[in-house]
Coordinates of C-alpha atoms and ligand atoms in Angstrom, one line a residue:
M29 CA 0.1 0.0 -0.2
I30 CA 1.2 3.7 -0.9
I31 CA 0.5 5.7 2.1
L32 CA 1.1 9.6 2.3
T33 CA 2.1 11.1 6.2
L34 CA 1.5 14.7 6.4
N35 CA 2.3 16.8 9.6
C36 CA 0.8 19.9 8.9
G37 CA 2.1 23.1 11.6
S38 CA 0.9 26.3 11.3
S39 CA 4.1 27.7 8.5
S40 CA 5.3 23.6 7.2
V41 CA 4.0 20.8 5.8
K42 CA 6.3 17.4 6.8
Y43 CA 5.4 14.7 4.6
A44 CA 6.7 11.3 3.8
L45 CA 5.9 8.7 1.1
F46 CA 5.6 4.8 2.3
N47 CA 5.4 1.6 0.4
T48 CA 4.2 -0.6 3.4
T49 CA 4.4 -4.0 1.4
A50 CA 8.4 -3.1 0.7
N51 CA 8.1 -1.8 4.4
E52 CA 10.5 1.3 2.6
M53 CA 10.3 5.1 3.1
L54 CA 10.5 6.1 -0.4
V55 CA 10.6 10.0 -0.1
K56 CA 10.6 12.4 2.7
G57 CA 10.3 16.3 2.6
I58 CA 9.2 19.5 4.3
V59 CA 7.2 22.9 2.6
E60 CA 8.6 25.9 4.9
R61 CA 7.2 28.9 5.2
V62 CA 3.7 28.2 4.3
G63 CA 1.4 31.3 4.2
L64 CA 5.1 33.5 4.5
S65 CA 7.5 35.2 1.9
G66 CA 10.1 33.0 0.7
S67 CA 8.8 29.5 0.8
F68 CA 10.4 26.4 0.1
I69 CA 10.2 22.8 -0.4
H70 CA 13.2 20.2 0.5
Q71 CA 12.8 16.8 -0.6
K72 CA 14.8 13.8 -0.1
V73 CA 14.8 10.5 -2.3
G74 CA 17.6 8.2 -1.0
S75 CA 20.7 10.2 -1.1
Q76 CA 19.5 12.6 -3.7
E77 CA 18.1 16.0 -2.3
I78 CA 16.5 19.0 -3.9
I79 CA 15.1 22.1 -3.0
Q80 CA 13.1 24.4 -4.7
K81 CA 11.6 27.9 -4.3
F82 CA 7.8 28.4 -5.2
R83 CA 5.2 30.7 -3.9
C84 CA 2.9 29.1 -1.0
D85 CA 0.2 31.0 0.0
N86 CA -1.3 27.8 1.8
H87 CA -1.4 24.9 3.0
Q88 CA -3.2 23.3 0.2
I89 CA -1.0 24.8 -2.2
A90 CA 2.0 23.1 -0.5
I91 CA 0.0 20.0 -0.4
L92 CA -0.4 20.3 -4.2
Y93 CA 3.2 20.8 -5.1
V94 CA 4.4 17.7 -3.1
L95 CA 2.1 15.8 -4.9
K96 CA 3.4 17.3 -8.5
L97 CA 6.9 16.3 -7.0
L98 CA 6.4 13.0 -6.5
V99 CA 4.9 12.4 -9.8
S100 CA 7.2 14.6 -11.4
P101 CA 9.3 12.9 -14.3
S102 CA 12.9 13.8 -12.9
E103 CA 12.3 14.1 -9.4
G104 CA 9.2 11.7 -8.8
V105 CA 8.8 8.5 -7.6
M106 CA 5.5 7.6 -8.9
K107 CA 3.6 7.7 -12.4
N108 CA 0.1 8.8 -11.2
I109 CA -1.1 10.4 -7.9
S110 CA -4.3 7.7 -8.3
E111 CA -1.2 5.3 -6.6
V112 CA -1.7 6.8 -3.3
D113 CA -4.1 4.5 -1.3
A114 CA -4.5 6.6 1.9
V115 CA -3.4 9.8 3.8
S116 CA -2.2 9.8 7.1
H117 CA -2.6 12.8 9.2
R118 CA -0.6 13.4 12.4
V119 CA -2.8 15.6 15.0
V120 CA -1.5 16.7 18.1
H121 CA -4.5 16.9 20.5
G122 CA -7.0 13.9 20.6
G123 CA -8.2 14.7 24.0
E124 CA -10.3 11.6 25.7
E125 CA -12.2 10.7 22.4
F126 CA -9.3 9.3 20.6
V127 CA -7.4 6.3 22.2
E128 CA -6.5 5.4 18.6
S129 CA -6.0 6.8 15.0
T130 CA -9.4 6.8 13.3
I131 CA -10.4 7.0 10.1
I132 CA -11.6 11.3 9.2
N133 CA -15.1 12.1 8.4
S134 CA -17.0 15.4 9.6
S135 CA -17.7 14.6 13.1
V136 CA -14.1 13.7 13.3
E137 CA -13.2 16.8 12.2
K138 CA -15.2 18.4 14.5
T139 CA -14.3 17.1 17.7
I140 CA -10.5 18.0 16.5
A141 CA -11.8 21.8 15.8
D142 CA -13.3 21.4 19.4
L143 CA -10.1 20.1 20.8
S144 CA -8.4 23.3 19.6
S145 CA -9.3 25.0 22.8
L146 CA -6.7 22.4 24.3
A147 CA -3.7 22.7 21.7
P148 CA -4.2 26.0 20.2
L149 CA -0.9 26.0 18.3
H150 CA -1.3 22.8 16.9
N151 CA -5.0 21.5 16.3
P152 CA -6.2 24.5 13.8
P153 CA -3.1 23.9 11.8
N154 CA -3.6 20.0 11.6
L155 CA -7.2 20.5 10.7
Q156 CA -6.2 23.3 7.9
G157 CA -3.9 20.5 6.7
I158 CA -6.7 17.7 6.7
Q159 CA -8.9 19.8 5.0
A160 CA -6.6 20.4 2.4
A161 CA -5.5 17.3 1.6
K162 CA -8.9 16.2 1.4
A163 CA -10.0 18.7 -1.6
V164 CA -6.8 17.3 -3.5
L165 CA -7.1 13.7 -3.1
P166 CA -11.1 13.3 -1.9
N167 CA -11.6 9.7 -3.2
I168 CA -8.9 8.1 -0.7
P169 CA -9.7 7.4 3.2
H170 CA -7.8 10.0 5.6
I171 CA -7.0 8.9 9.0
A172 CA -5.7 10.8 11.9
V173 CA -3.2 9.6 14.1
F174 CA -3.1 11.2 17.6
D175 CA 0.1 12.6 19.6
T176 CA -2.2 11.6 23.0
A177 CA -3.5 8.5 22.1
F178 CA -0.9 5.9 23.2
H179 CA -1.2 7.9 26.7
Q180 CA -4.8 7.4 26.8
S181 CA -4.2 3.9 28.8
M182 CA -3.2 5.8 32.1
P183 CA -4.8 5.3 35.2
E184 CA -6.9 7.6 36.1
Y185 CA -4.8 8.8 39.5
V186 CA -2.2 9.7 37.2
Y187 CA -3.7 11.6 34.6
R188 CA -5.9 13.7 37.3
Y189 CA -4.8 16.9 39.0
A190 CA -5.4 17.1 42.6
I191 CA -7.8 20.8 41.7
P192 CA -11.3 20.7 41.9
S193 CA -13.1 18.4 40.0
K194 CA -15.3 20.5 37.9
W195 CA -12.6 21.5 36.1
Y196 CA -11.7 18.1 35.0
L197 CA -15.7 16.9 34.9
E198 CA -16.3 20.5 32.9
K199 CA -13.4 21.6 30.8
K200 CA -11.2 18.4 30.6
I201 CA -8.0 19.7 32.3
R202 CA -6.2 16.3 33.0
R203 CA -2.8 15.3 31.8
Y204 CA -3.0 13.9 28.4
G205 CA 0.6 13.7 27.2
F206 CA 2.3 13.8 23.9
H207 CA 4.9 12.5 21.3
G208 CA 2.8 9.0 21.7
T209 CA 3.8 7.7 18.4
S210 CA 7.3 8.0 19.1
H211 CA 6.9 6.6 22.7
Y212 CA 4.9 3.7 21.0
Y213 CA 7.5 3.0 18.4
V214 CA 10.8 3.2 20.4
S215 CA 9.1 1.2 23.5
Q216 CA 8.1 -1.6 20.7
R217 CA 11.4 -1.7 19.1
A218 CA 12.8 -1.9 22.7
M219 CA 10.7 -4.9 23.5
K220 CA 12.0 -6.6 20.3
L221 CA 15.6 -5.8 21.4
L222 CA 14.6 -7.3 24.7
H223 CA 13.2 -10.9 23.2
S224 CA 10.2 -9.9 25.6
S225 CA 6.7 -9.8 25.0
A226 CA 4.0 -7.5 25.5
E227 CA 2.7 -9.0 28.4
S228 CA 6.0 -8.5 30.4
S229 CA 8.4 -5.2 30.1
R230 CA 8.6 -2.5 32.2
I231 CA 10.6 0.2 29.8
I232 CA 11.6 3.9 30.2
T233 CA 11.5 5.8 27.0
L234 CA 13.4 9.0 26.7
H235 CA 11.9 11.4 24.1
L236 CA 14.6 14.3 23.9
G237 CA 14.4 16.8 21.0
N238 CA 13.2 20.4 21.2
G239 CA 10.3 19.2 22.5
A240 CA 11.1 16.4 25.4
S241 CA 9.1 14.0 27.3
V242 CA 9.8 10.7 29.0
A243 CA 7.0 8.0 29.1
A244 CA 6.8 5.0 31.6
V245 CA 5.5 2.1 29.4
K246 CA 4.6 -1.1 31.0
D247 CA 3.8 -4.3 29.1
G248 CA 3.4 -2.4 26.3
K249 CA 1.0 0.5 27.7
S250 CA 2.0 3.9 28.8
I251 CA 1.1 4.4 32.1
D252 CA 2.6 7.5 33.2
T253 CA 4.2 10.7 31.0
S254 CA 6.1 13.9 31.5
M255 CA 3.7 16.0 29.9
G256 CA 0.2 17.1 30.8
L257 CA -2.8 19.1 29.7
T258 CA -0.2 21.1 27.3
P259 CA 3.4 20.3 26.1
L260 CA 5.0 22.5 29.0
E261 CA 5.1 20.1 31.5
G262 CA 7.9 17.8 32.6
L263 CA 11.7 18.1 31.3
V264 CA 13.5 21.1 30.7
M265 CA 13.6 21.3 26.7
G266 CA 14.6 23.8 24.2
T267 CA 12.3 26.7 25.1
R268 CA 9.6 25.4 27.7
S269 CA 10.7 25.3 31.4
G270 CA 8.8 21.5 31.9
D271 CA 7.5 21.2 35.5
L272 CA 7.5 24.3 38.0
D273 CA 5.8 25.4 40.9
P274 CA 2.2 26.9 39.7
G275 CA 2.7 29.7 42.1
I276 CA 5.4 31.0 40.2
V277 CA 2.9 31.9 37.3
L278 CA 0.8 33.9 39.6
F279 CA 3.5 35.7 41.0
M280 CA 5.1 36.5 37.6
M281 CA 1.5 37.8 36.0
Q282 CA 1.0 39.8 39.5
T283 CA 4.6 41.3 40.2
A284 CA 5.2 42.4 36.2
N285 CA 1.5 42.8 35.6
L286 CA 2.1 40.3 32.9
S287 CA -0.6 39.4 30.4
S288 CA -2.0 35.5 30.2
K289 CA -0.5 36.0 26.5
E290 CA 2.6 37.1 27.7
T291 CA 3.2 34.7 30.5
D292 CA 2.7 32.0 27.9
K293 CA 5.3 33.2 25.7
I294 CA 8.1 33.2 28.7
L295 CA 7.2 29.8 29.4
N296 CA 6.8 28.2 26.1
R297 CA 9.1 30.4 24.1
Q298 CA 11.7 31.9 26.2
S299 CA 12.2 29.3 29.2
G300 CA 14.2 26.0 29.3
L301 CA 17.5 25.6 27.9
L302 CA 16.9 29.4 26.1
G303 CA 16.2 30.7 29.3
V304 CA 19.1 29.5 31.2
A305 CA 21.7 29.3 28.8
H306 CA 20.9 32.1 25.7
S307 CA 20.5 29.3 23.3
S308 CA 18.1 26.5 22.8
D309 CA 20.0 24.3 20.6
M310 CA 21.8 21.8 22.4
R311 CA 25.1 21.6 20.1
D312 CA 25.3 25.3 21.1
I313 CA 25.0 24.7 24.7
E314 CA 27.6 22.0 24.8
E315 CA 30.2 23.8 22.5
K316 CA 30.0 26.7 25.0
A317 CA 30.2 24.1 28.0
I318 CA 33.5 23.0 26.5
Q319 CA 34.8 26.5 26.7
G320 CA 33.9 26.6 30.0
D321 CA 30.8 28.7 29.8
E322 CA 28.9 28.5 33.5
K323 CA 25.6 29.1 32.0
A324 CA 25.7 26.5 29.7
L325 CA 27.1 24.3 32.5
L326 CA 24.0 25.0 34.8
A327 CA 21.8 24.5 31.8
L328 CA 23.2 21.0 30.9
K329 CA 23.1 19.8 34.9
L330 CA 19.7 21.6 35.5
A331 CA 18.2 19.4 32.0
A332 CA 20.0 15.9 33.0
Y333 CA 19.0 16.1 36.5
R334 CA 15.1 16.8 35.7
V335 CA 15.4 13.6 33.7
R336 CA 17.4 11.6 36.3
K337 CA 14.0 12.4 38.5
Y338 CA 12.1 11.5 36.3
I339 CA 13.7 8.0 35.9
G340 CA 14.1 7.7 39.8
A341 CA 10.1 8.1 39.7
Y342 CA 9.1 5.9 36.8
F343 CA 11.3 3.0 38.1
V344 CA 9.0 2.8 41.2
A345 CA 6.0 3.8 38.9
L346 CA 6.8 0.5 36.7
G347 CA 7.6 -1.5 39.8
G348 CA 11.2 -2.1 38.1
L349 CA 13.2 -1.7 35.1
D350 CA 14.4 -3.6 32.1
A351 CA 15.2 -0.8 29.8
I352 CA 15.9 2.9 29.2
V353 CA 15.6 4.3 25.7
F354 CA 17.0 7.3 24.1
T355 CA 15.4 8.8 21.4
A356 CA 14.8 11.9 19.2
G357 CA 17.6 14.7 18.0
I358 CA 19.6 14.9 21.7
G359 CA 18.7 11.7 23.0
E360 CA 20.1 10.0 19.6
R361 CA 22.9 12.0 18.7
S362 CA 24.2 13.6 22.5
S363 CA 26.7 11.0 24.0
H364 CA 27.5 13.6 26.4
F365 CA 24.0 14.3 27.8
R366 CA 23.3 10.4 27.8
S367 CA 26.5 10.1 29.7
L368 CA 25.3 13.3 32.1
V369 CA 21.5 11.7 32.8
L370 CA 23.3 8.2 33.6
K371 CA 26.0 9.1 35.6
D372 CA 26.6 7.0 38.5
L373 CA 23.7 5.5 38.6
E374 CA 25.5 1.5 39.1
F375 CA 24.2 1.1 42.3
F376 CA 20.2 1.4 40.5
G377 CA 21.7 -1.4 37.8
I378 CA 22.1 1.0 35.5
E379 CA 25.8 0.9 34.0
L380 CA 26.9 2.9 30.8
D381 CA 29.3 0.9 27.9
Q382 CA 31.7 4.4 27.7
E383 CA 32.8 3.5 24.3
A384 CA 29.2 1.8 22.8
N385 CA 28.0 5.3 24.4
L386 CA 30.4 7.5 22.2
E387 CA 30.1 5.9 19.4
A388 CA 26.5 5.9 19.0
V389 CA 26.3 9.3 17.9
C390 CA 24.5 9.6 14.4
G391 CA 22.8 7.2 12.3
T392 CA 19.6 5.1 11.7
Q393 CA 21.1 2.1 13.4
E394 CA 19.6 0.9 16.7
R395 CA 22.1 0.3 19.5
I396 CA 22.9 -0.9 22.9
I397 CA 25.2 1.2 25.0
S398 CA 24.8 -0.7 28.2
S399 CA 27.7 -2.7 29.6
N400 CA 27.4 -6.1 29.7
A401 CA 27.2 -6.0 34.0
S402 CA 24.4 -3.5 33.3
K403 CA 20.9 -4.9 34.7
I404 CA 19.1 -2.4 33.2
K405 CA 19.6 -2.5 29.4
I406 CA 20.2 1.1 27.5
F407 CA 19.2 1.6 23.8
V408 CA 19.8 4.2 21.5
I409 CA 16.4 3.9 18.9
P410 CA 15.8 6.6 16.4
T411 CA 12.7 7.4 16.2
N412 CA 10.2 6.6 13.3
E413 CA 6.7 8.6 14.0
E414 CA 6.0 8.4 10.1
L415 CA 6.6 4.9 10.3
V416 CA 3.8 4.5 12.9
M417 CA 1.8 6.7 10.8
A418 CA 1.9 4.4 8.0
Q419 CA 1.6 1.2 9.6
D420 CA -1.7 2.7 11.9
T421 CA -3.2 4.0 8.2
E422 CA -2.6 0.9 6.4
R423 CA -4.3 -1.6 9.5
I424 CA -7.1 0.7 9.2
V425 CA -7.4 1.0 5.5
N426 CA -7.5 -2.8 5.2
R427 CA -10.2 -2.7 7.7
I428 CA -12.5 -0.7 5.7
D429 CA -11.7 -3.0 2.9
N430 CA -12.7 -6.0 4.7
K431 CA -15.5 -4.6 5.9
N432 CA -16.4 -3.1 2.6
I433 CA -17.5 0.5 4.1
K434 CA -17.4 3.5 2.0
V435 CA -15.0 5.8 2.3
P436 CA -16.4 8.9 4.2
R437 CA -16.2 12.2 2.8
Ligands
ADP14 P1 12.3 18.5 17.5 O1 12.1 17.6 16.3 O2 11.3 18.5 18.5 O3 12.5 20.1 16.6 P2 14.9 17.2 16.9 O4 14.3 16.0 17.6 O5 15.3 17.3 15.7 O6 14.0 18.0 17.8 O7 16.0 17.7 18.2 C1 16.7 18.4 17.8 C2 17.7 19.0 19.3 O8 18.6 17.8 19.1 C3 18.3 20.4 19.3 O9 18.2 21.1 20.7 C4 19.8 20.0 18.5 O10 20.7 21.1 19.2 C5 20.1 18.5 19.3 N1 21.3 17.9 18.5 C6 20.8 17.5 17.0 N2 22.4 16.8 16.7 C7 23.0 16.9 18.0 C8 24.1 16.5 18.4 N3 25.0 15.9 17.3 N4 24.9 16.5 19.3 C9 23.8 17.4 20.2 N5 22.5 17.8 19.8 C10 22.1 17.1 18.7

């Protein structure tokens, strides 16, 4: 089956084309600066890369351009657009309504729109992408894959906040968690590497990118995760604060007379690594730390310490631990950050193989970086959210075909 995956942000469209029968990613690309000046597309097919500038006023034009490129005689990989069997859309917030990926019909679209109050920066452009793609490819199934769905297995005492119940009952304030497709993918891979079944595994997955989160995965199911109602909670991220005393928000607003919008900007866009070390990019921070920059050293310690605290907490939540998985930009590529996170944890049964850790700096290969003596295995597993999207979409499309259901419009 040929499946197009789309991840539509406010000014970008990330895409990939899969042949699920051959388990192969044919193309990966991004349209940047959608709706802005200087739009361009960057596409990779194997080792061949192309960048083309074009005028892109909206998501529909972006998707049309992607399709044009996919069938172009020089850069394309298909003869005809009709070869695409289905489109898979990444949707950030699925609330409590979606516990798994689903075929998109008008009621699903409405629910995604209604959930925009919980993800105002993400769900509206996700929906715009869905509507644009449906306009361009109206006769094939469109499937929504939610970032929150994998964490819907968390028990109520984990996902509820200790605030008056009416805020949960009326406004749905609870923890949802994000990066679900990534945590699902790497935990499944870790189970394979552990030769363990979905019924007996305790894994901590560390998705450490610009956005970062931890998940505790027991027997294949998420039982806790560090992000909450929004992606602001949890780890120290590129520009997000992560966990803080909620009193700080009130204090900032009251003492500096800030609006909620201004406070939101401080906590989501000016905090985290950027707030402490004046750069949100881990490569810059590591570079500065090597030169002895105090702020960079502090930011590294602060961020690593927060990850360590979650490892301790989730060890208890899981009732023991079989493996820790590092993934995403920092998790896959920064041997230094991995060693800061796992330093002096031998008493816990965690021992890094320093050489293997240093060797695991880039590439697409899964690697084990714990020593032979380590009771808990440590893996670096490159995430592959697009593959999960494509596989989920194939599964749902097969279900539709088997039941002979008509594709909803
Ligand atoms: P996102 O998808 O959330 O935008 P990524 O998963 O691409 O983020 O991760 C981006 C982060 O990974 C940045 O902080 C970047 O500096 C870091 N990163 C990428 N390559 C390296 C590297 N070789 N060493 C250290 N950090 C790296």
